[in-house]
Coordinates of C-alpha atoms and ligand atoms in Angstrom, one line a residue:
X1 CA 199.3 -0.1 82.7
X2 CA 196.7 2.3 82.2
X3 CA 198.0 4.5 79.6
X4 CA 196.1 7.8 79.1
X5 CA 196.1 11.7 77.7
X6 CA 194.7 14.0 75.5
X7 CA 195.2 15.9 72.2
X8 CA 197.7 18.7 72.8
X9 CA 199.1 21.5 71.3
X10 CA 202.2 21.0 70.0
X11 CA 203.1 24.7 68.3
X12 CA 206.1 24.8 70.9
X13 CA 207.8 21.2 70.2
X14 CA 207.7 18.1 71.4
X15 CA 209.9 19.1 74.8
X16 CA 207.1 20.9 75.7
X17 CA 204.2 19.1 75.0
X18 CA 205.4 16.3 76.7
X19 CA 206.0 18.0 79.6
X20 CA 202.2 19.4 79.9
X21 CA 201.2 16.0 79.4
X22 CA 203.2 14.8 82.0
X23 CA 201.9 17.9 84.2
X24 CA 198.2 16.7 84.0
X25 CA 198.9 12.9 84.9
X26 CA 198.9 11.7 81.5
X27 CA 201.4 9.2 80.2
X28 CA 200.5 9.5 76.1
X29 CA 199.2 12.3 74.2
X30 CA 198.4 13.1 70.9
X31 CA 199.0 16.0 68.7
X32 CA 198.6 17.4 65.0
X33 CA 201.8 16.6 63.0
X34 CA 200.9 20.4 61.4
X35 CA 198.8 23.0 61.1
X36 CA 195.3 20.4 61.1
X37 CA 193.9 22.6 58.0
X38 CA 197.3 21.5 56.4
X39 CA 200.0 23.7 54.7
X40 CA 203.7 23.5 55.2
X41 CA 205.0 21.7 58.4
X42 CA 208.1 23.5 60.5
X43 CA 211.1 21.7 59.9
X44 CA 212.3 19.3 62.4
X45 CA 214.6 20.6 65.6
X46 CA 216.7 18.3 66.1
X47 CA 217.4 18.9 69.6
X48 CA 214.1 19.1 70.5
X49 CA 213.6 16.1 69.6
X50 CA 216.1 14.2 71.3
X51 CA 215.5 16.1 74.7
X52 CA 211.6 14.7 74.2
X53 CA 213.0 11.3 73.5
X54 CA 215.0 11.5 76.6
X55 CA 211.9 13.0 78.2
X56 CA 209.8 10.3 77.2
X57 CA 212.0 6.8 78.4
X58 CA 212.5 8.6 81.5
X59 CA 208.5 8.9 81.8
X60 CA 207.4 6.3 80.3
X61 CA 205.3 8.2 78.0
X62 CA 203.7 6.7 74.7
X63 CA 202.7 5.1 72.5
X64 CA 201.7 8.8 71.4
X65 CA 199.9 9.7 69.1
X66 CA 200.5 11.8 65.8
X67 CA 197.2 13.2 63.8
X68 CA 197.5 13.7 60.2
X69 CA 195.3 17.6 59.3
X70 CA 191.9 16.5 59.2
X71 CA 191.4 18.5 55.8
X72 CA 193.2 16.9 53.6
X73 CA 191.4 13.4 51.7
X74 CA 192.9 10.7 50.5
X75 CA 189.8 10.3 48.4
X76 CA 189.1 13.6 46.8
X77 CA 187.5 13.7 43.3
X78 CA 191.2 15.6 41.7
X79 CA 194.1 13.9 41.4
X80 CA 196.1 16.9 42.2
X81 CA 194.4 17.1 45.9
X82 CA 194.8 12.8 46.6
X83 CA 198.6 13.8 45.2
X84 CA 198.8 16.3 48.1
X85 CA 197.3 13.7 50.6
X86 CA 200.0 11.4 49.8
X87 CA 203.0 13.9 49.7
X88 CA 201.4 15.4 53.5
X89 CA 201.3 12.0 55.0
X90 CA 205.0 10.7 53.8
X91 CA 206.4 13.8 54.8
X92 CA 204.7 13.3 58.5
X93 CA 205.8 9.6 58.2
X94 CA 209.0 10.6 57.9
X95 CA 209.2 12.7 60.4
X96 CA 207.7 10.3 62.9
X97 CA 210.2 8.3 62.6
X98 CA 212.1 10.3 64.6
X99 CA 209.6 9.6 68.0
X100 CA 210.1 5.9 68.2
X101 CA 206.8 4.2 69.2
X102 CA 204.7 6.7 67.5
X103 CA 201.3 6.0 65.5
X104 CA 200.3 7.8 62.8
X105 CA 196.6 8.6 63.0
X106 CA 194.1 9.5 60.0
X107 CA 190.6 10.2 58.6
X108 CA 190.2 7.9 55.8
X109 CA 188.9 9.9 53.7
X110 CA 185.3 11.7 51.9
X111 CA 184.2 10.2 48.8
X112 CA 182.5 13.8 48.2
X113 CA 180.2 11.4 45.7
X114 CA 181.9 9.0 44.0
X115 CA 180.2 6.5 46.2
X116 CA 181.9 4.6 48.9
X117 CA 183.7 1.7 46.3
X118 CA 185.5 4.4 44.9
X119 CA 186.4 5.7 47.7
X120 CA 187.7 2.9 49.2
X121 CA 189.5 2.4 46.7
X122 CA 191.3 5.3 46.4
X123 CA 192.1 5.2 49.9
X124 CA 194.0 1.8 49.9
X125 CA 195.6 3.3 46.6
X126 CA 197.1 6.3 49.1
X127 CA 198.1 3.4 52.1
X128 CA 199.9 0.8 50.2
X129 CA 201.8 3.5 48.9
X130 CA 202.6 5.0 52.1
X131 CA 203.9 1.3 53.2
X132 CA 206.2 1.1 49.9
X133 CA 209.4 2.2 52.7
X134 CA 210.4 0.3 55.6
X135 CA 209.3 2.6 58.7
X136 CA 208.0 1.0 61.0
X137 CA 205.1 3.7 62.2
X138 CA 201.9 2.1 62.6
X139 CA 199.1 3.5 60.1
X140 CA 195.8 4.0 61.8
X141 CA 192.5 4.5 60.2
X142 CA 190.2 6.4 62.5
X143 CA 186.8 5.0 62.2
X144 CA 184.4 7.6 61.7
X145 CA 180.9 9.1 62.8
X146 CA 179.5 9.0 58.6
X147 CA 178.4 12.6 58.7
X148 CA 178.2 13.8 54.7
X149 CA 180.0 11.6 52.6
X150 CA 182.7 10.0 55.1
X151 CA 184.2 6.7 54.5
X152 CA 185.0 4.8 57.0
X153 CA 182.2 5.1 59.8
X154 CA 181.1 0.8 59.4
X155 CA 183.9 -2.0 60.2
X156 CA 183.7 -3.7 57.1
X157 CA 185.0 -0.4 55.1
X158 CA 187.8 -0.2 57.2
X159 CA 188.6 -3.9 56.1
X160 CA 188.0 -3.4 52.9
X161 CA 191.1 -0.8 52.7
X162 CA 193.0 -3.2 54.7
X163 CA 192.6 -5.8 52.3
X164 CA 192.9 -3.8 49.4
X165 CA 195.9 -1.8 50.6
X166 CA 197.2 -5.9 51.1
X167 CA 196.9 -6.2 54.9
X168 CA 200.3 -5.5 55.8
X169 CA 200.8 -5.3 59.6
X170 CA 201.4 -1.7 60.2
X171 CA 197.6 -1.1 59.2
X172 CA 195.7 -0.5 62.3
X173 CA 192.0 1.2 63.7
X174 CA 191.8 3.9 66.2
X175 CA 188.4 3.2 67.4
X176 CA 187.0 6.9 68.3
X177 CA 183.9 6.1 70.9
X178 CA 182.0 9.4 69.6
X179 CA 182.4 8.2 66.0
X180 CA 180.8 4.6 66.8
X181 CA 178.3 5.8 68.7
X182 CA 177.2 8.5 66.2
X183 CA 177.6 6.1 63.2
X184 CA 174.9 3.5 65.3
X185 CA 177.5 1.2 66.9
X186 CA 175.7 0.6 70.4
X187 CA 178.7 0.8 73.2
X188 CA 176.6 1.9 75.9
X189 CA 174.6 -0.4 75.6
X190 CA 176.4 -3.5 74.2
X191 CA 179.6 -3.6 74.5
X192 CA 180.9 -6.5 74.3
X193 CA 178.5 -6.8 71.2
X194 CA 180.4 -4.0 69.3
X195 CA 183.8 -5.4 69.5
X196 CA 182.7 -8.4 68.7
X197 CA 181.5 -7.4 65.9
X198 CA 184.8 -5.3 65.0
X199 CA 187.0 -8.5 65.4
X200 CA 185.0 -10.3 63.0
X201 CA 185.3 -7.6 60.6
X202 CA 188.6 -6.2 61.0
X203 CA 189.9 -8.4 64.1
X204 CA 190.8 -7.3 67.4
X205 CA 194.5 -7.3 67.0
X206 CA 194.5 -4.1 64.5
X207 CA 193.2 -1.7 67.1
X208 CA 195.7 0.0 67.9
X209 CA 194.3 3.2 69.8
X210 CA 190.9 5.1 71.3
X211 CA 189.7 8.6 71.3
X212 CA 188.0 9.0 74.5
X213 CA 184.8 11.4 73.5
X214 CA 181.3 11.8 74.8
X215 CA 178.7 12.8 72.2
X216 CA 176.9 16.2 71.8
X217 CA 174.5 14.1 69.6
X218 CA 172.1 10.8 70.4
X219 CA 172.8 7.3 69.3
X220 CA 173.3 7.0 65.5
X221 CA 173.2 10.2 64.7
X222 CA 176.1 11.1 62.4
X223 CA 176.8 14.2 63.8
X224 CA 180.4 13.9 65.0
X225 CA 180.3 16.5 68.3
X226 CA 182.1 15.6 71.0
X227 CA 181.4 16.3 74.5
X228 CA 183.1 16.2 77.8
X229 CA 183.3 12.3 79.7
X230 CA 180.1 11.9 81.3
X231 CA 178.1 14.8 79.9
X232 CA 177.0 13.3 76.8
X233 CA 175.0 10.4 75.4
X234 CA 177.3 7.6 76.0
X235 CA 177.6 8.9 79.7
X236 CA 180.2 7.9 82.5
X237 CA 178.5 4.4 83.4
X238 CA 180.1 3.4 79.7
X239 CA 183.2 4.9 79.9
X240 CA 184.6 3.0 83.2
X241 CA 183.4 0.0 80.9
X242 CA 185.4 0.8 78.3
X243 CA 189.1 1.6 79.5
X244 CA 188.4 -1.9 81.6
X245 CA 187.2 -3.8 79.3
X246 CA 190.3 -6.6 78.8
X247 CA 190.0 -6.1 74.9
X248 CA 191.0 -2.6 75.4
X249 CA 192.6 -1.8 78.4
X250 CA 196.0 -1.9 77.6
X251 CA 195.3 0.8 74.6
X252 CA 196.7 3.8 74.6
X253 CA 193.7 6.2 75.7
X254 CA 193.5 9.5 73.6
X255 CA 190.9 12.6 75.0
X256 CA 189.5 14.6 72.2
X257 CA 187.1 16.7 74.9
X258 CA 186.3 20.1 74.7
X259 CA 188.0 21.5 77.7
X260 CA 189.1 25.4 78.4
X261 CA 192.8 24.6 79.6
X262 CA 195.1 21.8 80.6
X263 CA 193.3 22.0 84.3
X264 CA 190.0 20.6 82.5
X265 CA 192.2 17.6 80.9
X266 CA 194.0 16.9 83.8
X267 CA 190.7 16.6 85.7
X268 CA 188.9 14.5 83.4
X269 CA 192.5 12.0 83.5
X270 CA 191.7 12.4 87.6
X271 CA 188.0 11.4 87.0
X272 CA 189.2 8.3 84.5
X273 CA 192.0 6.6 87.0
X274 CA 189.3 6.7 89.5
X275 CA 187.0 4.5 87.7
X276 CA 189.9 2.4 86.8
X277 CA 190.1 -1.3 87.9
X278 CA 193.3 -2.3 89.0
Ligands
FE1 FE1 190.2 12.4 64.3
FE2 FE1 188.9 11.1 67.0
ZN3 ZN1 185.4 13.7 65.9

């Protein structure tokens, strides 16, 4: 099944946002689990809830997708701020696991110059915490484009937290096809090399999800600006590689585009089924 959507607004609940995704041909979406420059999250409606659950195994939608805010880091320099990090992401945890089948996205984290060791550090420090309950929502390290001091924008640091945070099974990579390309990993023009290389540095089986983005920016730039499919460096010709490739297709497919309105999403989903192998 080709399972596809883009980030959505959720400010109304999940009823809603489930049904503009369903209104634009998508069958997954993902959305920020709060405000994304963090702060206190609404408290959870209930019914809402269950009338999206319902929503959902009717339609078949998901595995969705649930952002953490992008602002907070799990490897800032002050304790007090990596204290927030972890208190932010339990209490999203938590609340995912009221959408079964949800995966909890984030941005590892900025060292903000205490070098990438530490950094990585820190960041399994947060994770294996986060794993100390029993709920079963996948944990998913976005890898990143390596603009200022990111972590997380080559494979092996993304293993490195795996290991570190001790491997357990709910650990898993979205792989965000701006970010690669931006941090120098070559999927336009190999493939086949890329994942390759990600399966002998984290292995194939912990993806777990892909932001669909063009790039504003040129190969290997670490930049991090994403463009609409087909108008950016990585160009249409790539993408209809990538949601056939048979290591990937069966992902759940996330876009992060700029686009005006629903319209623009549900054209670019249009665009995407049409290059679609069956
Ligand atoms: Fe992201
Ligand atoms: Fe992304
Ligand atoms: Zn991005």
């Amino acid at each position: 099944m080709f399972i596809i959507g883009c980030h959505l607004s959720n400010s109304k609940g999940y009823l809603k946002t489930g049904s503009d995704a369903l209104s634009i041909g998508a069958n997954t979406f993902q959305f920020f689990t709060r405000n994304p420059r963090g702060g206190a999250a609404k408290p959870v409606d209930k019914a809402d809830v269950d009338a999206y659950n319902e929503l959902a195994s009717l339609n078949n939608i998901g595995p969705v997708i649930a952002h953490a805010p992008y602002t907070m880091n799990p490897c800032a320099a002050t304790e007090s701020l990596r204290e927030f990090s972890l208190e932010t992401m339990r209490d999203d945890l938590y609340r995912l696991s009221m959408i079964p089948g949800s995966l909890y996205n984030f941005h590892p984290g900025s060292h903000v110059g205490q070098g990438v060791d530490a950094g990585i550090e820190l960041i399994a420090e947060t994770v294996s915490k986060l794993l100390e309950t029993d709920n079963p929502t996948p944990i998913l390290l976005e890898t990143m484009a390596g603009k200022g001091s990111e972590v997380g924008s080559r494979f092996e640091e993304l293993r490195r937290i795996i290991d570190l945070a001790g491997g357990d099974s709910r650990i898993g990579v979205t792989l965000d096809t701006c970010h690669v390309y931006d941090a120098g990993y070559d999927i336009v023009g190999n493939l086949d090399g890329v994942l390759d290389e990600f399966d002998k540095a984290i292995g194939l089986d912990r993806l777990r999800a892909i932001h669909l983005n063009d790039s504003k920016n040129p190969f290997c730039s670490h930049k991090d600006r994403h463009e609409k499919i087909g108008s950016g460096s990585i160009g249409l010709e790539a993408f209809g590689r990538i949601i056939n490739h048979p290591a990937l297709r069966e992902l759940p497919f996330c876009l992060e585009t700029p686009q005006e309105d629903l319209s623009g999403w549900g054209a670019e989903i249009e665009l995407l089924k049409s290059l679609r192998n069956s």
